[in-house]
Amino acid sequence: MRTRGTIIIRGIVQGVGFRPFVYAKAREFGITGTVKNLGSEVEIHAFGDRFEEFLEAVSRGTPLSRIDSVIVRDMRGDPPDTFIILESGSGSRSGFIPADVATCDDCITDIFTPGGRYEGYWATSCVNCGPRYSIINAIPYDRERTSMEAFPMCDACGSEYTNPSCRRHHAQTIACAACGPRLSLLRADGTPVAVEDPVRETAALLDAGSIVAIRGIGGFHIACVEEAAGVLKHRLGRSEQPLAVMTTPEEVERIAVVSDEDRRILHSRARPIVVLEKRDPLSYQAISGLHTIGCMLPYSGLHHLLFADLAHRLLIMTSANLPGYPMITDVSGALDRLSGMVDYILTHDRRIVNRCDDSVVRDGYIIRLSRGLAPKRAAVDLGDQCILGVGPELNANISIYRGGFCITSPHVGNVRNPRTLAYLQETVERLGGLVGARYDRVVHDLHPQFLSTRYAREVAEAVGAELLAVQHHRAHIAAATREECVGIAIDGVGYGDDGTVWGGEVFAGQVPHLDRVAHLEVVPMPGGDLATRYPERMLYGILPTAGVRDMLASRGWSDIELGVLSRQVERGLNVTGTSSTGRVLDAAAALLGICRERTYDGEPAMKLESAAYSGRALVWDLEFLRDGGCEVLSTRSILAEAYRRSAAGERTGDVAASVQYNLARGVAAMAIRAADELGIPRVALSGGVAYNRAIRETIIGEVRAAGLEVVMNREYPLGDGCISFGQVVYGGSEE
């Protein structure tokens, strides 16, 4: 039996309290020696009769760690008298630091313990909780390489930091009211409000109806009570957009239907926004006009203190940035960009190094990969190359593969503007620096005009890397599985091989060889992107009939406008062809009068889903066509049937439900036939439309009924937040 050895533990072992954990285990098992942080690995020199027990214990890791491997090497020399923690050194970068995590129950107890050292202190944390990614400048993860460097520890914190029996032993974020970051309350113009307790005053202001910007872990939120929702939406210019709420566990259970899985995710260390069905679909209309509402629990000491002083049990808590733009992280940015939107600003003086928006989850599927869930590290064998995936244009993030692991960044935003492009570049540089990336291949979207595509070219040229373009929907399938499959990719937009807008695609094969075998009917988008904002244009593009023209006239379209629209469709002027699933759903929403103008991303389809929630879906006849070697589902026939039934007085909810059901049936039928013809046993499903529960469950049910396996990725978003990962997988699979 061994009594000594050098133990090398690799994985996520920084920022997780690993060294104090090892120290505590050494004392428990009578081990002497040392522990040292070496980048993405910990090196332990251990001596003692209970070496094997010690090895087994440290191999299990801490609650936040992720162990990849444990190696034990022989070691010579005389055993020391004690066990000590050595200063960090440089080493492997195959691991990473964890994402920011919610304040743990022990720290919350400390905050609310009368007379305790941490009573009422908003930034209380320990080795098991608090900010990580949002505060780090460089690795190894030590206080001097985080924004906590600006706050030297007081004697009391220093005593706990060096106390092996304390939960804050070597906690790099340790701080208290005497030495740590402090809160301040400002008016909207930046002038300080002289108050003894900024949190209590903020709670009073919120209860009175004020709108307050609150600086949190990864950026600013804008908060208000339900009664002020209308004012907030007016100021933001988002009159229709649903807003997320932060509330107590009891209130979530009261207002929404919460499954066991939803409850687990709500209470997880990540504390994401969880999109839930309302108990009463017509409740909380000022917050969300849909049948769903996004809820999250308090996840920082500041939030818990705020709710302790609030009379209201629910706060609207929305990101303080324009949709698709980066989070605001500093006071100057808040003063500049939130003028006229908020009445007060509650801020602190701890610098946010890496911004991070809230993560969003629905039915266990990730919608936005961000705070608590990202940066995400996944083990995947893509060879020896270092690969960068710069992502899509909308809902972008980036992924970096190196040494058997892929790191995916938190949500970046819509790379259609210089500010978000700059954030994308900043993210590439920061993550690349943290993992020691030296790129051999840079992968980007097929669209030649995307800003991210141009940036990818610049990076590749600067470092001499190979440049690779990957079609958007093939990246979706690559993110779902590397096995042979029939892949369904259903979403709003993606540049296709033929230059048209794809979005209702069925592929067959194995990455990187995915052949398009079926798709939705290619229909006109009159005015191109204009048809995404005004879905009635999309409706007429699919159904250019006299009946639809009369409908539009009855809704206020002038003869001139209708004439222009008709000529566009007839002559193909300023018209883009599309097979997009999202555009079909937009057209259905317009047909039923549910949404005539899109004011936020996905609005028509989301409102269609809400209208269908209480409807009854009927089986309609489907029409299939051929386009070269591809099978095609006729979406004109589905919309024509919807028009006929709506005109005949059928309930709007029933027609909406039937459109979704039959569209999903048609897509599933094409995938099943392709799988049968090619002898492929599995079907992969990805794309933003798959968040629609009715559509997703219909496709899954049809595919499973045909005896086929269904593959979906729960580790990455179904929407475009998986694209950068798919790009990297594609890039690593190319010969």
XYZ file of C-alpha atoms in Angstrom:
735
model
C 0.000 0.000 0.000
C 1.329 3.426 -0.979
C 2.242 5.898 1.708
C 3.502 8.699 -0.532
C 3.114 10.102 -4.031
C 2.703 13.106 -6.296
C -0.959 13.534 -7.223
C -1.810 15.557 -10.332
C -5.493 16.490 -10.571
C -6.608 18.114 -13.829
C -9.873 19.828 -14.663
C -11.782 22.822 -13.342
C -9.814 23.170 -10.127
C -9.484 26.969 -9.927
C -11.962 29.207 -8.190
C -13.614 26.199 -6.579
C -11.846 26.106 -3.212
C -9.750 23.139 -4.261
C -6.524 23.931 -2.371
C -8.238 24.560 0.995
C -10.312 21.415 0.336
C -7.106 19.404 -0.158
C -5.624 21.014 2.949
C -8.655 20.031 5.025
C -8.497 16.440 3.764
C -4.778 16.288 4.517
C -5.478 17.250 8.120
C -8.334 14.736 8.310
C -6.155 11.833 7.144
C -2.896 12.855 8.800
C -1.160 13.699 5.527
C 1.882 15.986 5.306
C 3.191 17.680 2.172
C 2.141 20.494 -0.156
C -0.547 21.542 -2.617
C 0.058 23.961 -5.475
C -2.152 25.478 -8.158
C -0.616 25.099 -11.632
C -3.126 26.675 -13.998
C -5.646 23.981 -14.863
C -4.186 21.376 -12.565
C -3.338 20.967 -8.914
C -0.105 19.281 -7.843
C -0.107 17.556 -4.462
C 2.922 16.073 -2.743
C 1.500 13.775 -0.073
C 3.032 11.610 2.668
C 1.183 9.488 5.207
C -0.073 6.048 6.181
C -3.617 6.932 5.037
C -2.442 8.059 1.601
C -4.959 5.868 -0.280
C -7.911 7.231 1.705
C -6.652 10.762 1.125
C -6.286 10.070 -2.617
C -9.835 8.749 -2.856
C -11.209 11.780 -0.987
C -9.422 14.470 -3.018
C -10.299 12.696 -6.276
C -13.979 13.454 -5.626
C -13.332 17.207 -5.679
C -15.392 20.124 -4.377
C -19.009 21.040 -5.258
C -17.877 23.446 -7.993
C -14.929 21.471 -9.395
C -14.927 19.200 -12.451
C -12.285 16.470 -12.394
C -10.918 15.271 -15.742
C -8.094 13.056 -14.566
C -6.128 12.013 -11.492
C -2.555 10.805 -11.964
C -0.338 9.444 -9.198
C 3.443 9.350 -9.590
C 6.097 7.865 -7.364
C 7.927 10.320 -5.166
C 11.080 10.166 -3.104
C 12.324 12.289 -0.251
C 11.704 12.721 3.432
C 8.204 13.670 4.575
C 7.780 17.200 5.955
C 6.249 17.859 9.347
C 3.187 19.757 8.108
C 0.923 20.266 5.094
C 1.046 23.700 3.461
C -0.516 25.552 0.538
C 2.141 26.879 -1.839
C 1.854 29.962 -4.034
C 0.367 29.371 -7.482
C 2.540 28.752 -10.506
C 2.039 28.540 -14.256
C 1.101 25.283 -15.927
C -1.598 23.586 -17.965
C -4.518 25.584 -19.358
C -6.717 22.659 -20.356
C -9.177 23.422 -17.564
C -10.941 26.641 -16.753
C -12.564 28.580 -13.941
C -16.223 27.977 -13.129
C -19.009 30.311 -14.106
C -20.382 32.742 -11.524
C -22.609 30.926 -9.058
C -25.351 31.957 -6.670
C -24.587 32.871 -3.069
C -24.794 29.656 -1.050
C -27.223 28.991 1.810
C -24.439 29.161 4.388
C -23.496 32.676 3.292
C -27.149 33.759 3.203
C -27.410 32.534 6.794
C -24.322 34.607 7.658
C -25.895 37.696 6.073
C -29.021 37.387 8.201
C -27.367 36.339 11.478
C -27.740 39.243 13.938
C -24.439 40.434 15.324
C -22.389 38.312 12.959
C -19.415 39.635 11.012
C -21.334 39.450 7.744
C -24.697 40.720 8.938
C -26.268 42.801 6.173
C -23.182 42.628 3.929
C -24.225 42.368 0.273
C -20.996 40.809 -1.140
C -20.656 37.955 1.330
C -19.216 34.802 -0.276
C -17.032 31.765 0.401
C -15.114 29.071 -1.473
C -18.413 27.514 -2.608
C -20.167 30.551 -4.080
C -20.088 34.023 -5.556
C -18.533 35.675 -8.593
C -15.829 33.872 -10.567
C -15.668 34.530 -14.326
C -17.063 38.055 -14.011
C -14.130 39.208 -11.847
C -11.107 37.360 -13.267
C -8.336 39.078 -15.215
C -5.942 36.163 -15.637
C -5.107 32.698 -14.378
C -4.057 31.103 -12.084
C -7.100 32.229 -10.109
C -5.779 34.224 -7.158
C -7.081 37.436 -5.622
C -4.366 39.588 -7.208
C -5.565 38.504 -10.656
C -9.194 39.468 -10.019
C -11.009 42.754 -9.477
C -10.965 41.913 -5.746
C -7.319 43.043 -5.776
C -8.627 46.579 -5.169
C -9.916 45.523 -1.733
C -7.105 44.484 0.657
C -8.341 42.139 3.356
C -8.861 43.482 6.863
C -7.339 41.572 9.767
C -10.566 39.681 10.445
C -10.925 38.548 6.812
C -7.223 37.722 6.701
C -7.633 35.556 9.770
C -10.470 33.578 8.158
C -8.567 33.367 4.870
C -5.665 31.613 6.592
C -7.775 29.488 8.947
C -7.944 25.872 7.662
C -11.104 25.172 9.656
C -12.988 28.114 8.116
C -15.276 27.895 5.067
C -13.476 30.972 3.705
C -10.008 29.415 3.914
C -8.288 30.661 0.713
C -11.587 32.121 -0.585
C -10.307 34.693 -3.087
C -13.536 36.737 -2.895
C -13.587 37.013 0.898
C -14.675 40.505 2.021
C -16.759 42.198 4.678
C -18.276 45.623 5.294
C -14.967 46.838 6.754
C -12.778 46.053 3.758
C -14.857 44.927 0.792
C -16.810 46.493 -2.084
C -19.444 49.024 -1.059
C -22.842 50.029 -2.339
C -24.024 53.521 -3.205
C -27.310 54.968 -4.400
C -27.369 57.584 -7.144
C -30.032 59.678 -8.778
C -30.484 59.239 -12.515
C -28.135 62.184 -13.161
C -25.365 60.558 -11.118
C -25.614 62.670 -7.973
C -25.262 60.606 -4.779
C -28.188 60.039 -2.433
C -26.985 60.358 1.153
C -28.453 57.328 2.932
C -27.196 55.053 5.684
C -28.545 51.873 4.065
C -28.673 51.981 0.224
C -30.464 48.613 0.012
C -33.265 49.596 2.386
C -33.723 52.928 0.604
C -33.779 51.182 -2.786
C -36.463 48.798 -1.539
C -38.570 51.757 -0.383
C -38.122 53.488 -3.746
C -39.136 50.352 -5.635
C -42.186 49.830 -3.423
C -43.187 53.433 -4.171
C -43.051 52.787 -7.935
C -39.591 54.075 -8.863
C -37.558 52.390 -11.594
C -34.039 51.514 -10.456
C -30.948 50.286 -12.309
C -29.180 47.725 -10.108
C -25.570 46.731 -10.676
C -25.166 43.039 -10.074
C -22.571 40.351 -10.748
C -22.244 40.566 -14.523
C -23.925 43.851 -15.378
C -26.913 46.084 -14.670
C -30.570 45.133 -14.347
C -33.510 47.512 -14.494
C -35.946 46.749 -11.691
C -39.453 47.836 -10.761
C -42.622 46.453 -9.192
C -45.502 45.117 -11.275
C -47.508 48.337 -10.973
C -44.712 50.246 -12.727
C -44.383 47.772 -15.618
C -46.285 49.954 -18.068
C -44.097 52.967 -17.307
C -40.936 50.872 -17.712
C -42.054 49.412 -21.045
C -42.937 52.874 -22.310
C -39.537 54.251 -21.331
C -37.726 51.297 -22.886
C -39.829 51.404 -26.040
C -40.716 47.730 -25.559
C -44.481 47.885 -25.159
C -45.070 44.254 -26.167
C -41.928 42.464 -25.000
C -42.348 40.096 -22.034
C -40.089 40.870 -19.081
C -38.450 38.492 -16.608
C -39.235 38.657 -12.911
C -37.272 37.882 -9.776
C -39.286 36.584 -6.871
C -39.377 34.152 -3.961
C -39.778 30.385 -4.362
C -43.244 30.555 -2.809
C -44.370 33.244 -5.247
C -43.070 31.277 -8.250
C -45.159 28.277 -7.178
C -48.192 30.530 -6.790
C -48.043 32.190 -10.201
C -46.684 29.397 -12.422
C -46.819 25.670 -13.087
C -43.481 24.328 -11.834
C -42.350 20.794 -12.681
C -39.768 18.912 -10.630
C -37.155 19.645 -13.304
C -38.092 23.331 -13.397
C -37.800 23.479 -9.626
C -34.371 21.842 -9.702
C -33.127 24.339 -12.299
C -34.638 27.335 -10.473
C -32.812 26.364 -7.274
C -29.552 25.304 -8.947
C -26.286 27.173 -8.393
C -26.733 28.769 -11.829
C -30.065 30.402 -10.849
C -31.144 31.058 -14.465
C -34.373 32.608 -15.659
C -36.778 29.699 -16.152
C -39.631 30.212 -18.608
C -42.760 28.728 -17.026
C -46.402 28.400 -17.972
C -48.633 30.701 -15.946
C -51.276 29.079 -13.777
C -53.673 31.610 -15.295
C -52.628 32.386 -18.903
C -54.286 35.809 -18.666
C -52.531 36.873 -15.470
C -49.640 39.337 -15.247
C -50.433 40.790 -18.668
C -48.483 43.967 -17.904
C -45.361 41.823 -17.512
C -45.960 39.181 -20.174
C -48.773 39.026 -22.695
C -47.884 35.401 -23.408
C -49.068 32.274 -21.603
C -45.580 32.010 -20.129
C -43.532 34.089 -17.713
C -39.773 34.065 -17.075
C -38.950 33.666 -13.374
C -35.691 33.619 -11.417
C -34.870 33.433 -7.749
C -32.581 35.866 -5.914
C -29.012 34.731 -6.555
C -26.777 37.262 -4.797
C -26.562 38.623 -1.278
C -27.749 41.963 -2.627
C -30.935 40.382 -4.003
C -31.688 38.575 -0.746
C -31.223 41.779 1.249
C -33.441 43.689 -1.171
C -36.282 41.174 -0.868
C -35.975 41.194 2.913
C -36.848 44.918 2.864
C -39.426 44.912 0.032
C -43.129 44.964 0.715
C -43.717 43.534 -2.787
C -42.911 39.875 -3.409
C -42.099 40.254 -7.096
C -39.747 42.503 -9.042
C -39.427 42.930 -12.766
C -35.731 42.394 -13.408
C -34.692 42.981 -17.005
C -31.230 43.433 -18.486
C -30.214 47.078 -18.735
C -29.227 47.010 -22.380
C -30.891 47.211 -25.757
C -31.865 43.748 -27.084
C -28.841 42.183 -28.757
C -26.411 44.721 -27.285
C -23.808 43.986 -24.580
C -24.664 44.319 -20.897
C -23.846 47.670 -19.283
C -21.198 47.060 -16.629
C -20.083 50.440 -15.245
C -21.692 53.568 -13.844
C -20.589 55.807 -16.703
C -22.247 53.463 -19.187
C -25.405 53.379 -17.085
C -25.553 57.181 -16.867
C -24.950 57.486 -20.598
C -27.371 54.833 -21.867
C -30.097 54.719 -19.240
C -30.893 58.429 -19.230
C -34.654 58.877 -19.161
C -35.229 55.180 -18.442
C -34.481 54.924 -14.720
C -35.053 57.137 -11.683
C -32.194 55.828 -9.543
C -29.071 53.688 -9.786
C -27.949 51.257 -7.073
C -24.310 50.464 -7.764
C -21.130 49.120 -6.189
C -17.397 49.691 -6.643
C -16.278 46.165 -7.612
C -15.198 46.226 -11.251
C -16.991 43.825 -13.581
C -14.169 42.429 -15.720
C -16.285 40.071 -17.849
C -19.924 40.985 -18.424
C -22.492 38.211 -18.200
C -26.234 38.342 -18.872
C -28.754 36.048 -17.173
C -29.094 32.528 -18.544
C -32.547 31.469 -19.753
C -33.967 27.922 -19.733
C -37.295 26.484 -20.856
C -38.451 22.893 -20.372
C -34.867 22.010 -19.485
C -33.547 23.367 -22.793
C -31.125 26.295 -22.694
C -32.302 29.414 -24.511
C -29.472 31.729 -23.451
C -26.157 30.314 -22.277
C -24.712 32.852 -19.873
C -24.386 33.606 -16.138
C -24.083 30.442 -14.081
C -23.801 28.200 -17.144
C -20.975 29.849 -19.074
C -18.148 29.965 -19.817
C -18.995 26.343 -20.601
C -16.314 23.698 -20.850
C -17.000 20.459 -22.697
C -14.729 17.474 -23.277
C -14.647 16.630 -27.004
C -11.939 14.969 -29.060
C -11.304 17.105 -32.146
C -7.617 16.348 -32.504
C -4.558 18.474 -31.929
C -5.647 21.665 -33.691
C -6.674 24.830 -31.885
C -9.981 26.019 -33.374
C -11.979 29.224 -32.998
C -15.676 29.400 -33.875
C -16.921 33.005 -34.074
C -20.603 32.087 -34.115
C -23.612 33.393 -36.077
C -24.918 36.935 -36.459
C -27.812 36.776 -33.978
C -27.631 35.493 -30.396
C -23.923 34.990 -30.887
C -21.229 33.623 -28.633
C -17.789 32.186 -29.387
C -16.153 28.801 -28.839
C -12.495 27.829 -28.583
C -11.229 24.254 -28.862
C -7.844 23.327 -27.481
C -6.364 20.135 -26.104
C -9.503 18.007 -25.967
C -11.821 20.658 -24.529
C -14.130 23.290 -25.976
C -14.776 26.514 -24.053
C -17.935 28.381 -25.063
C -18.355 31.973 -23.945
C -21.409 33.519 -22.351
C -23.988 35.113 -24.653
C -22.559 38.022 -26.656
C -25.570 39.367 -28.587
C -26.475 40.350 -32.121
C -23.330 41.073 -34.113
C -25.024 43.589 -36.375
C -23.545 46.662 -34.739
C -20.029 47.869 -33.912
C -20.581 47.778 -30.143
C -21.495 44.099 -30.085
C -18.772 43.265 -32.610
C -16.279 44.935 -30.263
C -17.628 42.783 -27.416
C -17.214 39.671 -29.586
C -13.606 40.634 -30.287
C -13.019 41.359 -26.590
C -14.439 37.940 -25.693
C -12.215 36.153 -28.216
C -9.136 37.934 -26.892
C -9.971 37.359 -23.228
C -10.981 33.689 -23.482
C -8.155 33.012 -25.915
C -5.705 34.487 -23.441
C -7.118 32.494 -20.521
C -6.790 29.151 -22.371
C -3.533 29.982 -24.162
C -5.043 29.678 -27.639
C -2.922 29.696 -30.805
C -5.395 29.181 -33.621
C -4.827 26.709 -36.439
C -8.334 27.081 -37.878
C -10.963 29.834 -37.663
C -14.566 28.875 -38.478
C -17.346 31.288 -39.406
C -20.842 31.402 -40.894
C -21.321 30.893 -44.626
C -22.845 34.362 -45.048
C -20.128 36.496 -46.670
C -21.392 39.849 -45.353
C -21.691 39.107 -41.645
C -19.483 41.294 -39.452
C -18.378 38.111 -37.680
C -17.292 36.651 -41.032
C -15.127 39.691 -41.721
C -13.672 39.468 -38.229
C -12.885 35.771 -38.737
C -10.921 36.665 -41.863
C -8.946 39.262 -39.912
C -8.079 36.806 -37.145
C -7.079 34.088 -39.606
C -4.865 36.476 -41.562
C -3.258 37.841 -38.395
C -2.251 34.420 -37.026
C -1.861 32.501 -40.274
C -4.768 30.168 -39.532
C -6.912 28.276 -42.028
C -10.327 29.846 -42.643
C -13.433 27.669 -42.923
C -17.053 28.647 -43.693
C -19.812 26.397 -42.319
C -23.463 26.655 -43.307
C -25.610 27.787 -40.377
C -27.967 24.809 -40.180
C -25.240 22.229 -40.611
C -23.592 23.828 -37.567
C -26.878 23.306 -35.713
C -26.746 19.576 -36.429
C -23.031 19.350 -35.633
C -23.779 20.853 -32.215
C -26.427 18.181 -31.608
C -24.460 15.062 -32.562
C -21.321 13.824 -34.311
C -22.983 10.499 -35.099
C -24.636 9.651 -38.408
C -28.142 11.076 -38.348
C -31.010 12.664 -40.165
C -30.847 16.209 -38.876
C -33.794 18.608 -38.581
C -32.882 22.295 -38.259
C -35.874 24.597 -37.836
C -35.376 28.288 -37.133
C -35.802 31.771 -38.522
C -32.865 32.527 -40.756
C -29.621 31.105 -42.088
C -27.716 31.725 -45.318
C -28.084 28.694 -47.563
C -25.782 27.043 -50.095
C -27.886 28.509 -52.913
C -27.913 32.057 -51.535
C -31.523 31.856 -50.323
C -32.620 32.076 -46.687
C -32.859 28.602 -45.190
C -34.617 27.685 -41.960
C -36.674 24.514 -42.440
C -34.029 21.934 -43.323
C -33.550 18.188 -43.212
C -30.031 16.806 -43.641
C -28.643 13.288 -43.746
C -25.143 12.005 -43.102
C -22.382 12.499 -40.570
C -20.445 15.644 -39.785
C -18.767 17.053 -41.856
C -20.772 15.417 -44.670
C -24.394 16.482 -44.242
C -26.491 16.461 -47.408
C -29.687 18.477 -47.695
C -32.391 15.882 -48.406
C -35.600 17.813 -47.627
C -36.837 21.275 -46.744
C -39.856 23.511 -46.466
C -41.178 25.103 -49.637
C -39.160 28.089 -50.830
C -41.468 31.125 -50.734
C -40.922 34.847 -51.376
C -39.981 37.335 -48.655
C -41.226 40.624 -50.157
C -38.849 43.377 -49.120
C -36.334 40.931 -47.639
C -35.751 41.764 -43.972
C -38.785 44.069 -44.059
C -40.934 40.924 -44.173
C -39.510 39.847 -40.817
C -40.652 43.090 -39.217
C -44.058 43.187 -40.909
C -45.278 39.580 -41.114
C -48.278 40.517 -43.256
C -45.752 40.959 -46.068
C -44.650 37.379 -45.439
C -48.260 36.235 -45.506
C -48.824 37.775 -48.929
C -45.531 36.340 -50.170
C -46.806 32.844 -49.352
C -50.472 33.447 -50.268
C -50.662 36.195 -52.945
C -54.424 35.755 -53.359
C -57.307 38.159 -53.780
C -58.667 37.048 -50.408
C -55.454 37.917 -48.574
C -55.231 41.192 -50.478
C -58.773 42.094 -49.362
C -57.887 41.140 -45.786
C -54.910 43.470 -45.812
C -57.034 46.254 -47.298
C -59.548 45.798 -44.474
C -56.681 46.226 -42.006
C -55.664 49.594 -43.401
C -53.276 48.810 -46.257
C -53.658 51.467 -48.951
C -54.121 50.673 -52.648
C -50.641 52.052 -53.311
C -49.047 49.845 -50.647
C -50.890 46.787 -51.896
C -49.930 47.601 -55.467
C -46.253 47.797 -54.571
C -46.459 44.556 -52.590
C -48.206 42.763 -55.460
C -45.661 43.902 -58.040
C -42.802 42.856 -55.775
C -44.166 39.314 -55.531
C -45.209 39.046 -59.192
C -41.938 40.360 -60.628
C -39.536 39.179 -57.937
C -38.373 42.729 -57.193
C -36.528 43.079 -53.873
C -37.661 39.576 -52.969
C -35.627 36.886 -51.225
C -36.580 33.231 -51.338
C -36.837 31.444 -48.015
C -37.532 27.978 -46.617
C -37.629 29.341 -43.060
C -39.909 27.705 -40.499
C -39.989 30.924 -38.507
C -41.292 32.904 -41.457
C -44.167 30.431 -41.942
C -45.139 30.870 -38.294
C -44.869 34.653 -38.725
C -47.226 34.472 -41.685
C -49.715 32.387 -39.696
C -49.627 34.927 -36.855
C -50.318 37.699 -39.365
C -53.116 35.730 -41.021
C -54.895 35.259 -37.689
C -54.388 38.891 -36.681
C -52.237 37.842 -33.720
C -49.203 39.924 -34.643
C -48.981 42.512 -37.422
C -45.618 44.027 -36.503
C -42.622 42.394 -34.842
C -41.322 44.593 -32.028
C -38.969 42.027 -30.477
C -37.152 38.935 -31.690
C -39.517 36.002 -32.255
C -42.663 37.928 -31.340
C -45.061 36.655 -34.063
C -44.191 32.980 -33.499
C -44.305 33.361 -29.715
C -47.712 35.005 -29.844
C -48.925 32.286 -32.213
C -47.802 29.675 -29.697
C -49.678 31.455 -26.911
C -52.824 31.673 -29.040
C -52.496 27.944 -29.796
C -52.018 27.051 -26.127
C -55.737 26.685 -25.470
C -56.570 25.504 -29.006
C -57.318 22.045 -30.381
C -55.112 20.802 -33.209
C -56.742 18.933 -36.078
C -55.112 16.755 -38.720
C -54.977 18.467 -42.112
C -53.983 16.986 -45.440
C -50.341 17.680 -46.261
C -48.882 18.266 -49.698
C -45.349 17.200 -50.577
C -43.399 18.259 -53.658
C -39.983 17.516 -55.185
C -37.173 19.974 -55.803
C -34.294 18.229 -57.521
C -33.137 15.580 -55.080
C -35.042 17.052 -52.137
C -38.495 16.375 -50.774
C -40.418 19.576 -50.049
C -43.308 20.263 -47.672
C -45.757 22.737 -49.189
C -46.274 25.525 -46.673
C -48.583 27.341 -49.104
C -51.083 24.515 -48.720
C -50.910 24.721 -44.910
C -51.445 28.499 -44.939
C -54.220 28.178 -47.517
C -56.032 25.704 -45.262
C -55.540 28.022 -42.300
C -56.998 30.914 -44.318
C -60.000 28.839 -45.380
C -60.765 27.692 -41.830
C -60.255 31.136 -40.322
C -62.536 32.714 -42.939
C -65.145 30.060 -42.120
C -65.153 31.187 -38.481
C -63.083 28.449 -36.882
C -61.620 29.458 -33.505
C -58.338 31.314 -33.756
C -56.750 29.101 -31.104
C -57.726 25.938 -32.993
C -56.334 27.228 -36.295
C -53.114 28.347 -34.624
C -52.704 24.956 -32.929
C -53.415 23.158 -36.195
C -50.842 25.196 -38.132
C -48.147 24.281 -35.610
C -49.207 20.633 -35.460
C -49.379 20.037 -39.186
C -46.188 21.928 -39.932
C -44.417 19.747 -37.345
C -46.044 16.585 -38.751
C -44.826 17.466 -42.215
C -41.245 18.118 -41.131
C -41.193 14.881 -39.124
C -42.611 12.900 -42.064
C -39.817 14.075 -44.367
C -37.167 13.177 -41.784
C -38.691 9.750 -41.151
C -38.804 8.944 -44.866
C -35.179 10.042 -45.285
C -34.111 7.892 -42.327
C -35.993 4.904 -43.723
C -34.559 5.278 -47.234
C -30.987 5.684 -45.985
C -31.133 3.198 -43.132
C -30.205 5.773 -40.484
C -31.527 4.947 -36.987
C -31.566 8.408 -35.400
C -32.977 11.882 -35.969
C -31.373 15.004 -34.478
C -33.468 18.103 -33.795
C -32.141 21.646 -33.354
C -33.091 25.264 -34.055
C -34.945 27.997 -32.220
C -38.402 26.843 -33.359
C -37.845 23.674 -31.299
C -38.371 25.757 -28.136
C -42.056 25.708 -29.113
C -43.263 22.822 -26.966
C -46.126 21.797 -29.246
C -43.915 21.682 -32.343
C -41.043 19.951 -30.558
C -43.198 17.317 -28.904
C -45.070 16.600 -32.141
C -41.819 15.988 -34.026
C -40.399 13.860 -31.185
C -43.620 11.834 -30.949
C -43.797 11.168 -34.694
C -40.127 10.186 -34.924
C -40.272 7.855 -31.934
C -43.470 6.285 -33.210
C -41.517 5.370 -36.342
C -39.031 3.477 -34.183
C -36.232 6.010 -34.476
C -34.013 7.547 -31.802
C -34.343 11.292 -31.153
C -31.191 13.270 -30.349
C -31.310 16.773 -28.847
C -28.586 18.726 -27.084
C -29.489 19.877 -23.566
C -25.976 21.178 -22.872
C -26.132 23.991 -25.439
C -28.986 26.174 -26.688
C -31.303 24.784 -29.344
C -31.195 28.235 -30.935
C -28.207 30.075 -32.347
C -26.292 29.946 -29.079
C -25.094 26.479 -30.148
C -23.700 27.610 -33.508
C -20.155 28.507 -32.413
C -19.823 25.076 -30.764
C -21.181 23.432 -33.917
C -18.699 25.410 -36.004
C -15.819 24.162 -33.861
C -17.058 20.565 -34.102
C -17.353 20.953 -37.869
C -13.897 22.501 -38.069
C -12.394 19.659 -36.060
C -14.089 17.046 -38.242
C -12.801 18.415 -41.565
C -9.856 16.513 -42.976
